[in-house]
Amino acid sequence: MANKSTIKIISGKFKGTSLQMPKTTLTRSSKSILKESLFNTISSDIIGSCFIEAFAGTGSIGLEALSHRAKEVWFFENNKSSFGVLNSNIMLLKKKDPDINAFIFYGDTFELLHHQINKNNIKKIIYFDPPFNIRENYADVYEKCIKLLQRILNPSIFLVIFEHMSEYQMPQNIACFSIIKQRKFGKSSLAYYNRI
């Protein structure tokens, strides 16, 4: 019987690789149709970029970015169980390609990302997929993400993507970024922001 706590990389050089998922309700994986749409949209932008998965969970989006030849991927996660699974998933890809550049940061995304963002001048894509705002203690999570982005003034960030609950209305502009595209996938949506 197949292990139900796995998810596969859907495309790119690591296509078909099975990733672990924790046996917990704290982490939800992005839908395959959403991931497929996301990477079809940013496929030309991602090559050679630094892709940042702000709320990594088990890293399914960031690992997909590595599969699509991102130069490096940064993962931020503060749940101990998810962090352990994320680390195992990265090690799995490193066995296939020891030269991949994956960096994990354990702790509060809101604190760590702000301090790490200026480490290099590689063009950057930030992917925000915070816990749904209906979860306990996360009612204002989208507002906190928006405030974090407003504090980051690094010109190397050229694209910001939010995966959010479809019922949440994202603002047209956030700091020096303006929304260019939105796609809905049932309860989840993607909002793409380009630098103005």
PDB file of C-alpha atoms in Angstrom:
ATOM      1  CA  MET A   1       0.000   0.000   0.000  1.00  0.00           C
ATOM      2  CA  ALA A   2       1.338   3.454  -0.917  1.00  0.00           C
ATOM      3  CA  ASN A   3       2.337   5.799   1.859  1.00  0.00           C
ATOM      4  CA  LYS A   4      -0.283   8.526   1.973  1.00  0.00           C
ATOM      5  CA  SER A   5       2.058  10.959   3.708  1.00  0.00           C
ATOM      6  CA  THR A   6       4.074  11.729   0.570  1.00  0.00           C
ATOM      7  CA  ILE A   7       3.809  14.258  -2.231  1.00  0.00           C
ATOM      8  CA  LYS A   8       5.618  14.261  -5.582  1.00  0.00           C
ATOM      9  CA  ILE A   9       7.590  16.946  -7.394  1.00  0.00           C
ATOM     10  CA  ILE A  10       5.394  17.558 -10.427  1.00  0.00           C
ATOM     11  CA  SER A  11       7.854  18.881 -13.019  1.00  0.00           C
ATOM     12  CA  GLY A  12      11.418  19.918 -13.775  1.00  0.00           C
ATOM     13  CA  LYS A  13      14.638  17.942 -13.370  1.00  0.00           C
ATOM     14  CA  PHE A  14      13.463  16.182 -10.186  1.00  0.00           C
ATOM     15  CA  LYS A  15      10.011  15.336 -11.571  1.00  0.00           C
ATOM     16  CA  GLY A  16       8.430  12.320  -9.888  1.00  0.00           C
ATOM     17  CA  THR A  17      10.573  12.499  -6.742  1.00  0.00           C
ATOM     18  CA  SER A  18       8.464  11.596  -3.684  1.00  0.00           C
ATOM     19  CA  LEU A  19       8.742  14.031  -0.774  1.00  0.00           C
ATOM     20  CA  GLN A  20       7.819  13.286   2.817  1.00  0.00           C
ATOM     21  CA  MET A  21       4.915  14.961   4.561  1.00  0.00           C
ATOM     22  CA  PRO A  22       4.548  15.083   8.359  1.00  0.00           C
ATOM     23  CA  LYS A  23       1.706  13.198  10.009  1.00  0.00           C
ATOM     24  CA  THR A  24       0.188  16.426  11.322  1.00  0.00           C
ATOM     25  CA  THR A  25      -2.578  18.858  10.454  1.00  0.00           C
ATOM     26  CA  LEU A  26      -0.261  21.833  10.968  1.00  0.00           C
ATOM     27  CA  THR A  27       1.151  21.573   7.449  1.00  0.00           C
ATOM     28  CA  ARG A  28      -1.002  21.553   4.331  1.00  0.00           C
ATOM     29  CA  SER A  29       0.519  20.974   0.922  1.00  0.00           C
ATOM     30  CA  SER A  30      -0.354  23.214  -2.001  1.00  0.00           C
ATOM     31  CA  LYS A  31      -2.699  21.638  -4.562  1.00  0.00           C
ATOM     32  CA  SER A  32      -1.034  20.096  -7.606  1.00  0.00           C
ATOM     33  CA  ILE A  33      -3.137  22.234  -9.953  1.00  0.00           C
ATOM     34  CA  LEU A  34      -2.042  25.372  -8.074  1.00  0.00           C
ATOM     35  CA  LYS A  35       1.630  24.332  -8.187  1.00  0.00           C
ATOM     36  CA  GLU A  36       1.405  23.519 -11.882  1.00  0.00           C
ATOM     37  CA  SER A  37      -0.118  26.920 -12.624  1.00  0.00           C
ATOM     38  CA  LEU A  38       2.462  28.685 -10.438  1.00  0.00           C
ATOM     39  CA  PHE A  39       5.486  27.144 -12.130  1.00  0.00           C
ATOM     40  CA  ASN A  40       4.028  27.534 -15.610  1.00  0.00           C
ATOM     41  CA  THR A  41       3.649  31.240 -14.814  1.00  0.00           C
ATOM     42  CA  ILE A  42       7.137  31.834 -13.386  1.00  0.00           C
ATOM     43  CA  SER A  43       9.158  29.224 -15.312  1.00  0.00           C
ATOM     44  CA  SER A  44      11.269  31.777 -17.205  1.00  0.00           C
ATOM     45  CA  ASP A  45      11.742  34.023 -14.142  1.00  0.00           C
ATOM     46  CA  ILE A  46      12.894  31.299 -11.784  1.00  0.00           C
ATOM     47  CA  ILE A  47      16.035  30.172 -13.645  1.00  0.00           C
ATOM     48  CA  GLY A  48      19.073  31.636 -11.903  1.00  0.00           C
ATOM     49  CA  SER A  49      17.014  33.334  -9.193  1.00  0.00           C
ATOM     50  CA  CYS A  50      16.992  33.071  -5.414  1.00  0.00           C
ATOM     51  CA  PHE A  51      13.589  31.628  -4.514  1.00  0.00           C
ATOM     52  CA  ILE A  52      12.411  32.263  -0.953  1.00  0.00           C
ATOM     53  CA  GLU A  53       9.692  30.083   0.588  1.00  0.00           C
ATOM     54  CA  ALA A  54       8.672  32.175   3.580  1.00  0.00           C
ATOM     55  CA  PHE A  55       6.527  29.561   5.367  1.00  0.00           C
ATOM     56  CA  ALA A  56       8.132  26.413   4.047  1.00  0.00           C
ATOM     57  CA  GLY A  57       6.400  23.582   5.872  1.00  0.00           C
ATOM     58  CA  THR A  58       7.952  20.547   4.208  1.00  0.00           C
ATOM     59  CA  GLY A  59       9.290  22.639   1.334  1.00  0.00           C
ATOM     60  CA  SER A  60       7.181  21.373  -1.558  1.00  0.00           C
ATOM     61  CA  ILE A  61       7.124  24.759  -3.329  1.00  0.00           C
ATOM     62  CA  GLY A  62      10.809  25.571  -2.779  1.00  0.00           C
ATOM     63  CA  LEU A  63      11.900  22.087  -3.807  1.00  0.00           C
ATOM     64  CA  GLU A  64       9.818  22.448  -6.950  1.00  0.00           C
ATOM     65  CA  ALA A  65      11.722  25.724  -7.535  1.00  0.00           C
ATOM     66  CA  LEU A  66      15.013  23.816  -7.278  1.00  0.00           C
ATOM     67  CA  SER A  67      13.629  21.342  -9.791  1.00  0.00           C
ATOM     68  CA  HIS A  68      13.038  24.323 -12.112  1.00  0.00           C
ATOM     69  CA  ARG A  69      16.688  25.412 -11.780  1.00  0.00           C
ATOM     70  CA  ALA A  70      16.507  28.222  -9.247  1.00  0.00           C
ATOM     71  CA  LYS A  71      20.092  29.192  -8.403  1.00  0.00           C
ATOM     72  CA  GLU A  72      19.328  28.837  -4.699  1.00  0.00           C
ATOM     73  CA  VAL A  73      16.321  28.405  -2.431  1.00  0.00           C
ATOM     74  CA  TRP A  74      15.837  29.707   1.108  1.00  0.00           C
ATOM     75  CA  PHE A  75      13.368  27.914   3.373  1.00  0.00           C
ATOM     76  CA  PHE A  76      11.948  29.486   6.543  1.00  0.00           C
ATOM     77  CA  GLU A  77      10.064  27.268   9.013  1.00  0.00           C
ATOM     78  CA  ASN A  78       9.368  27.436  12.758  1.00  0.00           C
ATOM     79  CA  ASN A  79       7.585  24.123  13.397  1.00  0.00           C
ATOM     80  CA  LYS A  80      10.046  21.508  14.689  1.00  0.00           C
ATOM     81  CA  SER A  81       8.311  18.522  13.093  1.00  0.00           C
ATOM     82  CA  SER A  82       7.945  20.209   9.698  1.00  0.00           C
ATOM     83  CA  PHE A  83      11.532  21.438   9.878  1.00  0.00           C
ATOM     84  CA  GLY A  84      12.794  17.867  10.349  1.00  0.00           C
ATOM     85  CA  VAL A  85      10.814  16.609   7.364  1.00  0.00           C
ATOM     86  CA  LEU A  86      11.960  19.609   5.298  1.00  0.00           C
ATOM     87  CA  ASN A  87      15.586  18.786   6.077  1.00  0.00           C
ATOM     88  CA  SER A  88      15.034  15.141   5.039  1.00  0.00           C
ATOM     89  CA  ASN A  89      13.452  16.249   1.760  1.00  0.00           C
ATOM     90  CA  ILE A  90      16.404  18.508   0.971  1.00  0.00           C
ATOM     91  CA  MET A  91      18.843  15.690   1.714  1.00  0.00           C
ATOM     92  CA  LEU A  92      16.866  13.493  -0.700  1.00  0.00           C
ATOM     93  CA  LEU A  93      17.390  16.001  -3.525  1.00  0.00           C
ATOM     94  CA  LYS A  94      21.048  16.478  -2.594  1.00  0.00           C
ATOM     95  CA  LYS A  95      21.566  12.744  -3.186  1.00  0.00           C
ATOM     96  CA  LYS A  96      20.309  13.292  -6.729  1.00  0.00           C
ATOM     97  CA  ASP A  97      22.290  16.508  -7.226  1.00  0.00           C
ATOM     98  CA  PRO A  98      24.891  17.448  -4.575  1.00  0.00           C
ATOM     99  CA  ASP A  99      25.323  20.895  -6.152  1.00  0.00           C
ATOM    100  CA  ILE A 100      21.863  22.264  -5.336  1.00  0.00           C
ATOM    101  CA  ASN A 101      21.877  25.321  -3.084  1.00  0.00           C
ATOM    102  CA  ALA A 102      19.240  24.994  -0.357  1.00  0.00           C
ATOM    103  CA  PHE A 103      19.412  26.976   2.880  1.00  0.00           C
ATOM    104  CA  ILE A 104      17.111  26.353   5.848  1.00  0.00           C
ATOM    105  CA  PHE A 105      16.312  28.919   8.547  1.00  0.00           C
ATOM    106  CA  TYR A 106      14.610  27.653  11.687  1.00  0.00           C
ATOM    107  CA  GLY A 107      12.522  30.149  13.633  1.00  0.00           C
ATOM    108  CA  ASP A 108      10.057  32.990  13.207  1.00  0.00           C
ATOM    109  CA  THR A 109       9.775  33.946   9.525  1.00  0.00           C
ATOM    110  CA  PHE A 110       8.807  37.512  10.392  1.00  0.00           C
ATOM    111  CA  GLU A 111      12.086  38.055  12.239  1.00  0.00           C
ATOM    112  CA  LEU A 112      14.464  35.896  10.210  1.00  0.00           C
ATOM    113  CA  LEU A 113      13.458  36.934   6.693  1.00  0.00           C
ATOM    114  CA  HIS A 114      13.899  40.626   7.436  1.00  0.00           C
ATOM    115  CA  HIS A 115      17.468  39.975   8.660  1.00  0.00           C
ATOM    116  CA  GLN A 116      18.500  37.537   5.913  1.00  0.00           C
ATOM    117  CA  ILE A 117      17.088  39.271   2.849  1.00  0.00           C
ATOM    118  CA  ASN A 118      20.116  41.500   2.169  1.00  0.00           C
ATOM    119  CA  LYS A 119      22.689  38.682   2.145  1.00  0.00           C
ATOM    120  CA  ASN A 120      23.278  38.833  -1.616  1.00  0.00           C
ATOM    121  CA  ASN A 121      22.208  40.694  -4.748  1.00  0.00           C
ATOM    122  CA  ILE A 122      20.815  37.727  -6.694  1.00  0.00           C
ATOM    123  CA  LYS A 123      17.388  38.511  -8.163  1.00  0.00           C
ATOM    124  CA  LYS A 124      14.792  37.231  -5.712  1.00  0.00           C
ATOM    125  CA  ILE A 125      11.286  35.805  -5.726  1.00  0.00           C
ATOM    126  CA  ILE A 126       9.454  35.637  -2.395  1.00  0.00           C
ATOM    127  CA  TYR A 127       6.649  33.114  -1.962  1.00  0.00           C
ATOM    128  CA  PHE A 128       4.330  33.716   0.986  1.00  0.00           C
ATOM    129  CA  ASP A 129       2.061  30.826   1.960  1.00  0.00           C
ATOM    130  CA  PRO A 130       1.278  31.500   5.626  1.00  0.00           C
ATOM    131  CA  PRO A 131      -1.076  29.315   7.678  1.00  0.00           C
ATOM    132  CA  PHE A 132      -4.695  30.115   6.818  1.00  0.00           C
ATOM    133  CA  ASN A 133      -5.992  33.069   8.837  1.00  0.00           C
ATOM    134  CA  ILE A 134      -8.829  30.928  10.240  1.00  0.00           C
ATOM    135  CA  ARG A 135      -6.311  29.018  12.384  1.00  0.00           C
ATOM    136  CA  GLU A 136      -5.970  29.945  16.039  1.00  0.00           C
ATOM    137  CA  ASN A 137      -3.461  32.790  16.594  1.00  0.00           C
ATOM    138  CA  TYR A 138      -3.239  33.516  12.841  1.00  0.00           C
ATOM    139  CA  ALA A 139      -6.173  35.906  12.312  1.00  0.00           C
ATOM    140  CA  ASP A 140      -3.855  38.757  11.271  1.00  0.00           C
ATOM    141  CA  VAL A 141      -1.243  36.669   9.435  1.00  0.00           C
ATOM    142  CA  TYR A 142      -1.806  38.283   6.017  1.00  0.00           C
ATOM    143  CA  GLU A 143      -1.535  41.764   7.497  1.00  0.00           C
ATOM    144  CA  LYS A 144       1.737  40.738   9.178  1.00  0.00           C
ATOM    145  CA  CYS A 145       3.083  39.450   5.856  1.00  0.00           C
ATOM    146  CA  ILE A 146       2.141  42.720   4.159  1.00  0.00           C
ATOM    147  CA  LYS A 147       3.862  44.741   6.900  1.00  0.00           C
ATOM    148  CA  LEU A 148       6.961  42.558   6.575  1.00  0.00           C
ATOM    149  CA  LEU A 149       7.096  43.201   2.825  1.00  0.00           C
ATOM    150  CA  GLN A 150       6.708  46.932   3.440  1.00  0.00           C
ATOM    151  CA  ARG A 151       9.819  46.810   5.669  1.00  0.00           C
ATOM    152  CA  ILE A 152      11.965  45.013   3.082  1.00  0.00           C
ATOM    153  CA  LEU A 153      13.506  47.525   0.702  1.00  0.00           C
ATOM    154  CA  ASN A 154      15.895  45.251  -1.185  1.00  0.00           C
ATOM    155  CA  PRO A 155      15.833  46.130  -4.926  1.00  0.00           C
ATOM    156  CA  SER A 156      16.854  42.567  -5.874  1.00  0.00           C
ATOM    157  CA  ILE A 157      13.295  41.385  -5.061  1.00  0.00           C
ATOM    158  CA  PHE A 158      11.464  41.544  -8.389  1.00  0.00           C
ATOM    159  CA  LEU A 159       8.482  39.238  -7.812  1.00  0.00           C
ATOM    160  CA  VAL A 160       6.345  38.477  -4.755  1.00  0.00           C
ATOM    161  CA  ILE A 161       3.669  35.772  -4.732  1.00  0.00           C
ATOM    162  CA  PHE A 162       1.008  35.209  -2.085  1.00  0.00           C
ATOM    163  CA  GLU A 163      -0.873  31.943  -1.722  1.00  0.00           C
ATOM    164  CA  HIS A 164      -3.909  32.938   0.321  1.00  0.00           C
ATOM    165  CA  MET A 165      -7.467  32.037   1.184  1.00  0.00           C
ATOM    166  CA  SER A 166      -9.641  32.985  -1.781  1.00  0.00           C
ATOM    167  CA  GLU A 167     -12.055  34.923   0.419  1.00  0.00           C
ATOM    168  CA  TYR A 168      -9.250  37.266   1.550  1.00  0.00           C
ATOM    169  CA  GLN A 169      -8.975  40.411  -0.580  1.00  0.00           C
ATOM    170  CA  MET A 170      -5.327  41.202  -1.303  1.00  0.00           C
ATOM    171  CA  PRO A 171      -4.428  44.907  -1.721  1.00  0.00           C
ATOM    172  CA  GLN A 172      -3.647  46.272  -5.193  1.00  0.00           C
ATOM    173  CA  ASN A 173      -0.322  47.712  -4.033  1.00  0.00           C
ATOM    174  CA  ILE A 174       2.122  46.764  -1.273  1.00  0.00           C
ATOM    175  CA  ALA A 175       5.027  49.175  -0.847  1.00  0.00           C
ATOM    176  CA  CYS A 176       6.779  49.272  -4.258  1.00  0.00           C
ATOM    177  CA  PHE A 177       4.908  46.222  -5.602  1.00  0.00           C
ATOM    178  CA  SER A 178       1.705  46.121  -7.629  1.00  0.00           C
ATOM    179  CA  ILE A 179      -0.551  43.165  -8.328  1.00  0.00           C
ATOM    180  CA  ILE A 180      -0.297  41.896 -11.912  1.00  0.00           C
ATOM    181  CA  LYS A 181      -2.201  38.618 -11.854  1.00  0.00           C
ATOM    182  CA  GLN A 182      -4.554  36.574  -9.669  1.00  0.00           C
ATOM    183  CA  ARG A 183      -5.685  32.967 -10.037  1.00  0.00           C
ATOM    184  CA  LYS A 184      -8.253  31.111  -7.949  1.00  0.00           C
ATOM    185  CA  PHE A 185      -8.115  27.390  -7.127  1.00  0.00           C
ATOM    186  CA  GLY A 186     -11.116  26.689  -4.923  1.00  0.00           C
ATOM    187  CA  LYS A 187     -10.337  27.796  -1.360  1.00  0.00           C
ATOM    188  CA  SER A 188      -6.803  28.927  -2.280  1.00  0.00           C
ATOM    189  CA  SER A 189      -5.673  31.689  -4.628  1.00  0.00           C
ATOM    190  CA  LEU A 190      -2.408  33.064  -5.972  1.00  0.00           C
ATOM    191  CA  ALA A 191      -1.656  36.792  -6.190  1.00  0.00           C
ATOM    192  CA  TYR A 192       1.414  37.920  -8.146  1.00  0.00           C
ATOM    193  CA  TYR A 193       3.116  41.257  -7.431  1.00  0.00           C
ATOM    194  CA  ASN A 194       5.784  42.897  -9.612  1.00  0.00           C
ATOM    195  CA  ARG A 195       8.039  45.745  -8.600  1.00  0.00           C
ATOM    196  CA  ILE A 196       6.572  49.038  -9.816  1.00  0.00           C
TER     197      ILE A 196
END
